[in-house]
Short mmCIF file of C-alpha atoms in Angstrom, two decimals:
data_model
loop_
_atom_site.label_atom_id
_atom_site.label_comp_id
_atom_site.label_asym_id
_atom_site.label_seq_id
_atom_site.Cartn_x
_atom_site.Cartn_y
_atom_site.Cartn_z
CA MET P 1 -39.06 33.63 2.22
CA LYS P 2 -38.32 31.65 -0.69
CA LYS P 3 -35.15 33.14 -1.58
CA THR P 4 -33.97 32.37 2.23
CA PHE P 5 -35.00 28.75 1.76
CA TYR P 6 -33.03 28.41 -1.57
CA ILE P 7 -29.94 29.94 0.38
CA PHE P 8 -30.44 27.42 3.19
CA LEU P 9 -30.67 24.61 0.93
CA ILE P 10 -27.52 25.68 -1.01
CA TYR P 11 -25.38 25.61 2.19
CA THR P 12 -26.98 22.90 4.01
CA LEU P 13 -27.38 20.19 1.12
CA PRO P 14 -23.66 19.62 0.57
CA LEU P 15 -23.19 19.18 4.22
CA PHE P 16 -25.89 16.75 4.30
CA ILE P 17 -24.35 14.72 1.44
CA CYS P 18 -21.25 14.84 3.24
CA MET P 19 -22.48 13.66 6.50
CA ILE P 20 -24.00 10.73 4.83
CA PHE P 21 -20.85 9.79 3.16
CA PHE P 22 -19.02 10.13 6.38
CA PHE P 23 -21.03 7.99 8.30
CA LYS P 24 -21.07 5.45 5.34
CA SER P 25 -17.35 5.57 4.75
CA LYS P 26 -15.47 2.36 5.63
CA THR P 27 -12.07 3.72 6.26
CA ASP P 28 -12.64 7.46 7.49
CA HIS P 29 -9.10 8.33 6.47
CA ALA P 30 -7.75 12.14 6.78
CA ASP P 31 -5.67 11.39 3.47
CA GLN P 32 -7.77 9.21 1.28
CA GLY P 33 -10.72 7.62 2.69
CA VAL P 34 -12.04 5.37 0.14
CA GLU P 35 -14.85 2.69 0.49
CA TYR P 36 -12.62 0.02 -1.16
CA SER P 37 -14.96 -2.74 -1.29
CA LYS P 38 -16.90 -1.07 -3.82
CA ASN P 39 -14.37 1.46 -5.28
CA LYS P 40 -13.67 0.71 -9.01
CA TYR P 41 -10.27 2.37 -8.60
CA SER P 42 -8.74 -0.03 -6.17
CA HIS P 43 -7.43 -2.82 -8.48
CA LEU P 44 -4.59 -4.84 -7.07
CA ILE P 45 -1.78 -3.91 -9.11
CA CYS P 46 0.77 -6.55 -10.24
CA TYR P 47 4.18 -6.21 -11.84
CA SER P 48 5.42 -9.51 -13.44
CA PHE P 49 7.14 -10.75 -16.33
CA SER P 50 3.52 -11.84 -17.65
CA THR P 51 0.10 -11.74 -16.74
CA GLU P 52 0.05 -15.48 -16.20
CA LEU P 53 2.74 -15.03 -13.61
CA CYS P 54 0.53 -12.51 -11.65
CA LYS P 55 -2.06 -15.01 -11.15
CA ASN P 56 0.28 -17.82 -10.44
CA PRO P 57 3.66 -16.08 -9.41
CA ILE P 58 5.69 -19.24 -8.42
CA LYS P 59 7.91 -21.00 -10.79
CA HIS P 60 9.73 -24.18 -10.69
CA ASP P 61 13.57 -24.31 -10.13
CA LYS P 62 13.62 -20.44 -9.59
CA LYS P 63 14.36 -18.09 -6.67
CA ASN P 64 10.88 -16.71 -6.29
CA ILE P 65 10.68 -13.28 -4.92
CA VAL P 66 7.34 -11.75 -3.92
CA LEU P 67 6.95 -8.20 -2.71
CA LEU P 68 3.51 -7.59 -1.05
CA GLY P 69 2.62 -3.92 -0.05
CA ASN P 70 0.52 -0.79 -0.34
CA SER P 71 0.84 2.18 -2.80
CA GLN P 72 4.23 3.46 -1.56
CA LEU P 73 5.46 0.51 -3.96
CA THR P 74 3.90 2.17 -7.13
CA ALA P 75 2.86 5.95 -6.49
CA ILE P 76 5.38 8.42 -7.44
CA ASN P 77 5.16 12.10 -6.47
CA SER P 78 6.34 15.04 -8.89
CA LEU P 79 6.42 12.25 -11.83
CA ASN P 80 8.31 12.66 -14.80
CA ILE P 81 8.45 10.38 -17.81
CA ASP P 82 11.70 8.44 -17.02
CA ASP P 83 10.76 8.01 -13.25
CA LEU P 84 10.12 4.13 -12.11
CA SER P 85 8.50 3.01 -9.12
CA VAL P 86 10.08 0.27 -6.47
CA CYS P 87 8.03 -2.51 -8.24
CA ALA P 88 9.19 -1.29 -11.82
CA ARG P 89 12.73 -1.08 -10.72
CA LEU P 90 12.91 -4.45 -9.23
CA ILE P 91 11.26 -6.16 -12.09
CA LYS P 92 13.70 -4.44 -14.47
CA GLN P 93 16.55 -5.49 -12.06
CA TYR P 94 15.56 -9.33 -12.32
CA GLU P 95 14.27 -9.25 -15.91
CA TYR P 96 17.39 -10.77 -17.42
CA ASN P 97 18.33 -12.92 -14.30
CA PRO P 98 17.54 -16.49 -15.42
CA ASN P 99 17.53 -17.78 -11.84
CA VAL P 100 15.10 -15.19 -10.33
CA ASN P 101 11.34 -14.91 -10.66
CA PHE P 102 10.05 -11.53 -9.20
CA THR P 103 6.48 -10.40 -8.82
CA CYS P 104 5.11 -7.34 -7.04
CA TYR P 105 1.63 -6.83 -5.74
CA SER P 106 0.29 -3.50 -4.61
CA LEU P 107 -2.92 -1.90 -3.40
CA PRO P 108 -3.54 1.51 -1.60
CA ASN P 109 -3.81 0.71 2.25
CA LEU P 110 -3.39 -2.82 1.83
CA ASN P 111 -4.30 -4.26 5.07
CA PRO P 112 -3.17 -7.45 7.08
CA GLU P 113 -6.34 -9.24 6.31
CA GLU P 114 -5.90 -8.76 2.55
CA ILE P 115 -2.11 -9.88 2.74
CA LYS P 116 -3.11 -13.13 4.62
CA TYR P 117 -5.81 -14.00 1.82
CA ILE P 118 -3.28 -13.04 -1.10
CA TYR P 119 -0.55 -15.30 0.63
CA LYS P 120 -2.92 -18.05 1.29
CA ASN P 121 -4.61 -18.15 -2.15
CA TYR P 122 -1.50 -17.23 -4.10
CA LEU P 123 1.46 -18.51 -2.57
CA TYR P 124 0.92 -20.84 0.43
CA SER P 125 0.35 -23.95 -1.64
CA ASN P 126 3.55 -24.12 -3.60
CA GLU P 127 6.31 -26.24 -2.80
CA GLU P 128 9.16 -23.97 -4.48
CA ASP P 129 11.46 -21.59 -2.89
CA LEU P 130 10.04 -18.44 -2.03
CA SER P 131 11.25 -15.09 -0.38
CA LEU P 132 8.37 -13.03 0.80
CA ILE P 133 8.93 -9.30 1.47
CA ILE P 134 5.98 -7.46 3.25
CA PRO P 135 6.25 -3.61 4.32
CA LEU P 136 4.75 -2.80 7.47
CA PHE P 137 2.53 0.42 7.72
CA TYR P 138 0.98 1.32 11.22
CA ASP P 139 -1.96 3.18 9.54
CA ASP P 140 -2.96 0.14 7.70
CA PHE P 141 -3.00 -2.01 10.81
CA ALA P 142 -4.90 0.77 12.92
CA ARG P 143 -7.73 1.78 10.52
CA GLU P 144 -8.19 -0.64 7.64
CA ARG P 145 -10.34 -3.83 7.56
CA GLY P 146 -12.13 -6.18 4.81
CA ILE P 147 -10.98 -7.86 1.78
CA ARG P 148 -11.69 -5.76 -1.29
CA GLY P 149 -13.64 -7.00 -4.40
CA SER P 150 -10.66 -6.61 -6.77
CA ILE P 151 -8.97 -9.20 -4.71
CA LEU P 152 -11.72 -11.61 -4.05
CA LEU P 153 -12.49 -11.45 -7.78
CA ASN P 154 -8.75 -11.73 -8.94
CA ASN P 155 -9.24 -8.34 -10.72
CA LEU P 156 -5.55 -7.50 -11.41
CA SER P 157 -4.25 -4.31 -13.08
CA THR P 158 -1.13 -5.71 -14.51
CA PHE P 159 2.21 -4.28 -15.92
CA GLU P 160 4.20 -7.04 -17.89
CA THR P 161 7.91 -6.29 -18.89
CA ASN P 162 7.90 -8.45 -21.83
CA LYS P 163 4.61 -6.67 -23.33
CA LYS P 164 5.16 -6.00 -27.01
CA ASN P 165 4.76 -2.64 -28.45
CA GLN P 166 4.80 -0.70 -25.21
CA THR P 167 6.47 2.55 -25.78
CA LYS P 168 7.87 4.72 -23.10
CA ASN P 169 5.03 7.15 -23.60
CA ASN P 170 2.36 4.47 -23.41
CA TYR P 171 4.11 3.38 -20.17
CA PHE P 172 4.22 7.02 -18.89
CA ASN P 173 0.55 7.21 -19.54
CA GLU P 174 -0.26 4.07 -17.79
CA ILE P 175 1.90 5.18 -14.75
CA ILE P 176 -0.09 8.48 -14.76
CA LYS P 177 -3.47 6.48 -14.75
CA LYS P 178 -2.61 4.19 -12.05
CA ASN P 179 -1.04 7.25 -9.75
CA LYS P 180 -4.54 8.85 -10.37
CA GLU P 181 -6.32 5.71 -9.38
CA ILE P 182 -4.20 5.44 -6.25
CA ILE P 183 -4.84 8.78 -5.00
CA GLN P 184 -8.45 9.23 -6.57
CA ALA P 185 -10.31 12.30 -5.28
CA ASN P 186 -13.96 11.79 -4.19
CA LEU P 187 -16.60 13.27 -2.09
CA ILE P 188 -14.43 12.51 1.04
CA TYR P 189 -12.32 15.71 0.27
CA LEU P 190 -15.37 17.82 0.35
CA ARG P 191 -16.19 16.29 3.83
CA ASN P 192 -12.65 16.81 4.89
CA PHE P 193 -12.94 20.61 4.01
CA LEU P 194 -16.28 20.85 6.01
CA PHE P 195 -14.97 18.85 9.06
CA ASN P 196 -11.63 20.72 8.77
CA VAL P 197 -9.79 17.39 8.14
CA ASP P 198 -6.34 17.54 6.44
CA GLU P 199 -3.24 15.51 6.01
CA PHE P 200 -1.93 16.76 9.45
CA THR P 201 -5.04 15.64 11.40
CA ILE P 202 -4.26 12.93 13.82
CA ARG P 203 -5.90 9.58 12.89
CA LYS P 204 -6.77 7.70 15.92
CA LYS P 205 -6.39 3.97 16.24
CA ILE P 206 -9.80 2.01 16.11
CA PRO P 207 -8.89 -0.69 18.84
CA HIS P 208 -10.85 -3.62 17.52
CA ILE P 209 -9.62 -3.28 14.11
CA TYR P 210 -6.08 -2.77 15.16
CA LYS P 211 -6.33 -5.89 17.28
CA ASN P 212 -7.90 -7.89 14.34
CA ASN P 213 -5.17 -6.62 11.88
CA LEU P 214 -2.43 -7.87 14.31
CA ASN P 215 -3.99 -11.30 14.48
CA PHE P 216 -4.13 -11.53 10.59
CA PHE P 217 -0.58 -10.44 10.35
CA TYR P 218 0.48 -13.18 13.02
CA GLU P 219 -1.55 -15.79 11.39
CA THR P 220 0.22 -14.91 7.96
CA ILE P 221 3.53 -15.28 9.56
CA TYR P 222 2.57 -18.59 11.10
CA LEU P 223 1.51 -19.82 7.65
CA THR P 224 4.88 -18.82 6.21
CA LEU P 225 6.62 -20.52 9.05
CA GLN P 226 4.87 -23.79 8.25
CA LYS P 227 6.75 -23.85 4.87
CA ARG P 228 10.24 -24.75 5.18
CA ASN P 229 10.90 -23.34 1.67
CA THR P 230 9.74 -19.85 2.56
CA GLN P 231 11.89 -16.93 3.82
CA THR P 232 10.08 -13.96 4.94
CA LEU P 233 11.52 -10.27 5.32
CA ILE P 234 9.27 -7.64 6.97
CA TYR P 235 10.26 -3.95 7.22
CA PHE P 236 8.97 -0.95 8.85
CA ALA P 237 8.23 1.55 5.91
CA PRO P 238 9.88 4.73 5.33
CA MET P 239 7.96 7.87 6.53
CA ARG P 240 9.16 11.45 6.37
CA ASP P 241 10.16 13.08 9.42
CA ASP P 242 10.11 16.98 8.94
CA TYR P 243 6.46 16.98 10.16
CA GLN P 244 4.67 15.30 13.13
CA LEU P 245 3.12 11.92 11.84
CA PRO P 246 -0.60 12.01 11.59
CA PHE P 247 -1.32 9.58 14.24
CA ASP P 248 -0.57 8.94 18.09
CA ILE P 249 3.27 8.38 18.49
CA SER P 250 2.73 6.46 21.53
CA ASP P 251 0.44 4.22 19.69
CA TYR P 252 2.88 3.91 16.84
CA ASP P 253 5.70 3.05 19.28
CA ASP P 254 3.62 0.39 20.76
CA PHE P 255 2.74 -1.21 17.53
CA LYS P 256 6.75 -1.57 16.69
CA ASN P 257 7.21 -3.08 20.10
CA GLU P 258 4.56 -5.65 19.53
CA ILE P 259 6.11 -6.40 16.13
CA PHE P 260 9.42 -6.75 17.58
CA SER P 261 8.29 -8.75 20.36
CA PHE P 262 6.44 -11.12 17.96
CA VAL P 263 9.25 -11.83 15.45
CA LYS P 264 11.80 -12.41 18.24
CA ASN P 265 13.29 -15.91 18.34
CA LYS P 266 11.42 -16.76 15.06
CA ASN P 267 12.91 -17.34 11.56
CA ILE P 268 11.70 -13.69 10.24
CA GLN P 269 13.91 -10.95 9.19
CA LEU P 270 12.98 -7.55 10.48
CA GLU P 271 14.45 -4.19 9.25
CA ASN P 272 13.54 -0.62 10.12
CA PHE P 273 13.47 1.47 6.84
CA GLU P 274 11.61 4.47 8.74
CA LYS P 275 14.75 6.86 8.14
CA ILE P 276 16.26 5.63 5.01
CA ILE P 277 14.57 8.36 2.84
CA LYS P 278 15.10 12.21 3.35
CA SER P 279 12.05 14.25 3.73
CA ASN P 280 12.71 16.41 0.76
CA PHE P 281 12.26 13.25 -1.51
CA PHE P 282 8.67 12.89 -0.52
CA GLY P 283 7.15 15.98 -1.77
CA LEU P 284 3.36 16.67 -2.32
CA ASP P 285 0.56 14.50 -3.68
CA LEU P 286 -1.55 15.15 -6.56
CA ASN P 287 -3.64 17.28 -4.46
CA ASN P 288 -0.72 19.43 -3.40
CA ARG P 289 -0.71 18.20 0.04
CA VAL P 290 2.12 17.01 2.35
CA ASP P 291 2.49 13.38 1.78
CA PHE P 292 3.84 11.35 4.49
CA ILE P 293 3.96 8.01 2.61
CA HIS P 294 4.70 8.34 -1.14
CA PHE P 295 7.94 9.81 -2.49
CA LYS P 296 9.54 11.05 -5.64
CA ASN P 297 11.83 9.00 -8.05
CA GLU P 298 15.00 9.40 -5.84
CA GLY P 299 13.16 7.82 -3.10
CA HIS P 300 11.98 5.01 -5.03
CA LYS P 301 15.70 4.42 -6.15
CA ILE P 302 16.74 4.29 -2.30
CA LEU P 303 14.05 1.97 -1.46
CA THR P 304 14.62 -0.25 -4.02
CA ASN P 305 18.28 -0.46 -3.40
CA ASN P 306 17.81 -1.24 0.24
CA ILE P 307 15.29 -4.11 -0.78
CA LEU P 308 17.99 -5.33 -3.22
CA ASN P 309 20.64 -5.59 -0.65
CA LEU P 310 18.27 -7.45 1.82
CA SER P 311 16.97 -9.90 -0.93
CA ASP P 312 20.46 -10.74 -2.09
CA ASP P 313 21.21 -12.08 1.40
CA PHE P 314 18.29 -14.37 1.18
#
């Protein structure tokens, strides 16, 4: 009897813990599922010429460019020591250009409410020229909500191009650390295993979250339109196309149509980068699963060049 009880306990206790975590989880992702408001790994990452510019990214008499997006801009699959992310490549591109001040903000699953908060608190009050670039990810509209503590507390994890004594090995170690932070494993993976959830599981849109996020995005765009000195570029982010995407395709098409309709006849530049990166440049994540969002070094080169071509037209 006692042996049976222990066996029962061994098999049911993990399930019970995962069920609690399942219902308490805020994001309920098939791929990451982190409760961001309390997760210590979800620091807002900033690439800039200095830490001070991360907190005040606008400089007088400069062409200010700010890229604001999720972990696609910083996470590198199959990472090698000489690899550079989109943010790092753009920073190096502009580092010796005396006319440009570039800053990149990145946070896993950055949602439209957070984008609005960052824009309103870091960028809106400036009277200098600003080119704002925002990638659009359907999943971050359809399921994410709330402003994480690292943003509210101005808790930044920074890369500085002018940081002294930062060797290539130190830089590589920092990149490894941040990639682990971005794709940090936790109890959600045990939950996914027990409930047969994987990277191919269709993630359904949460209607009220999606509606709220669309409104947050629209409000951000209206704020940018109030500023004569601000130019805004938005783009549909690259995704691999050799597997069925893990969400309802008709919902995704509706999302794109809503965005197209909203920006029509507005002074907003909209581009579609969905297909610019070949699927073999995406690869696997740190857990050896098919990754629909993050890509290898080659993908970061391609996206960087496309962003550069557009920003040069600003």
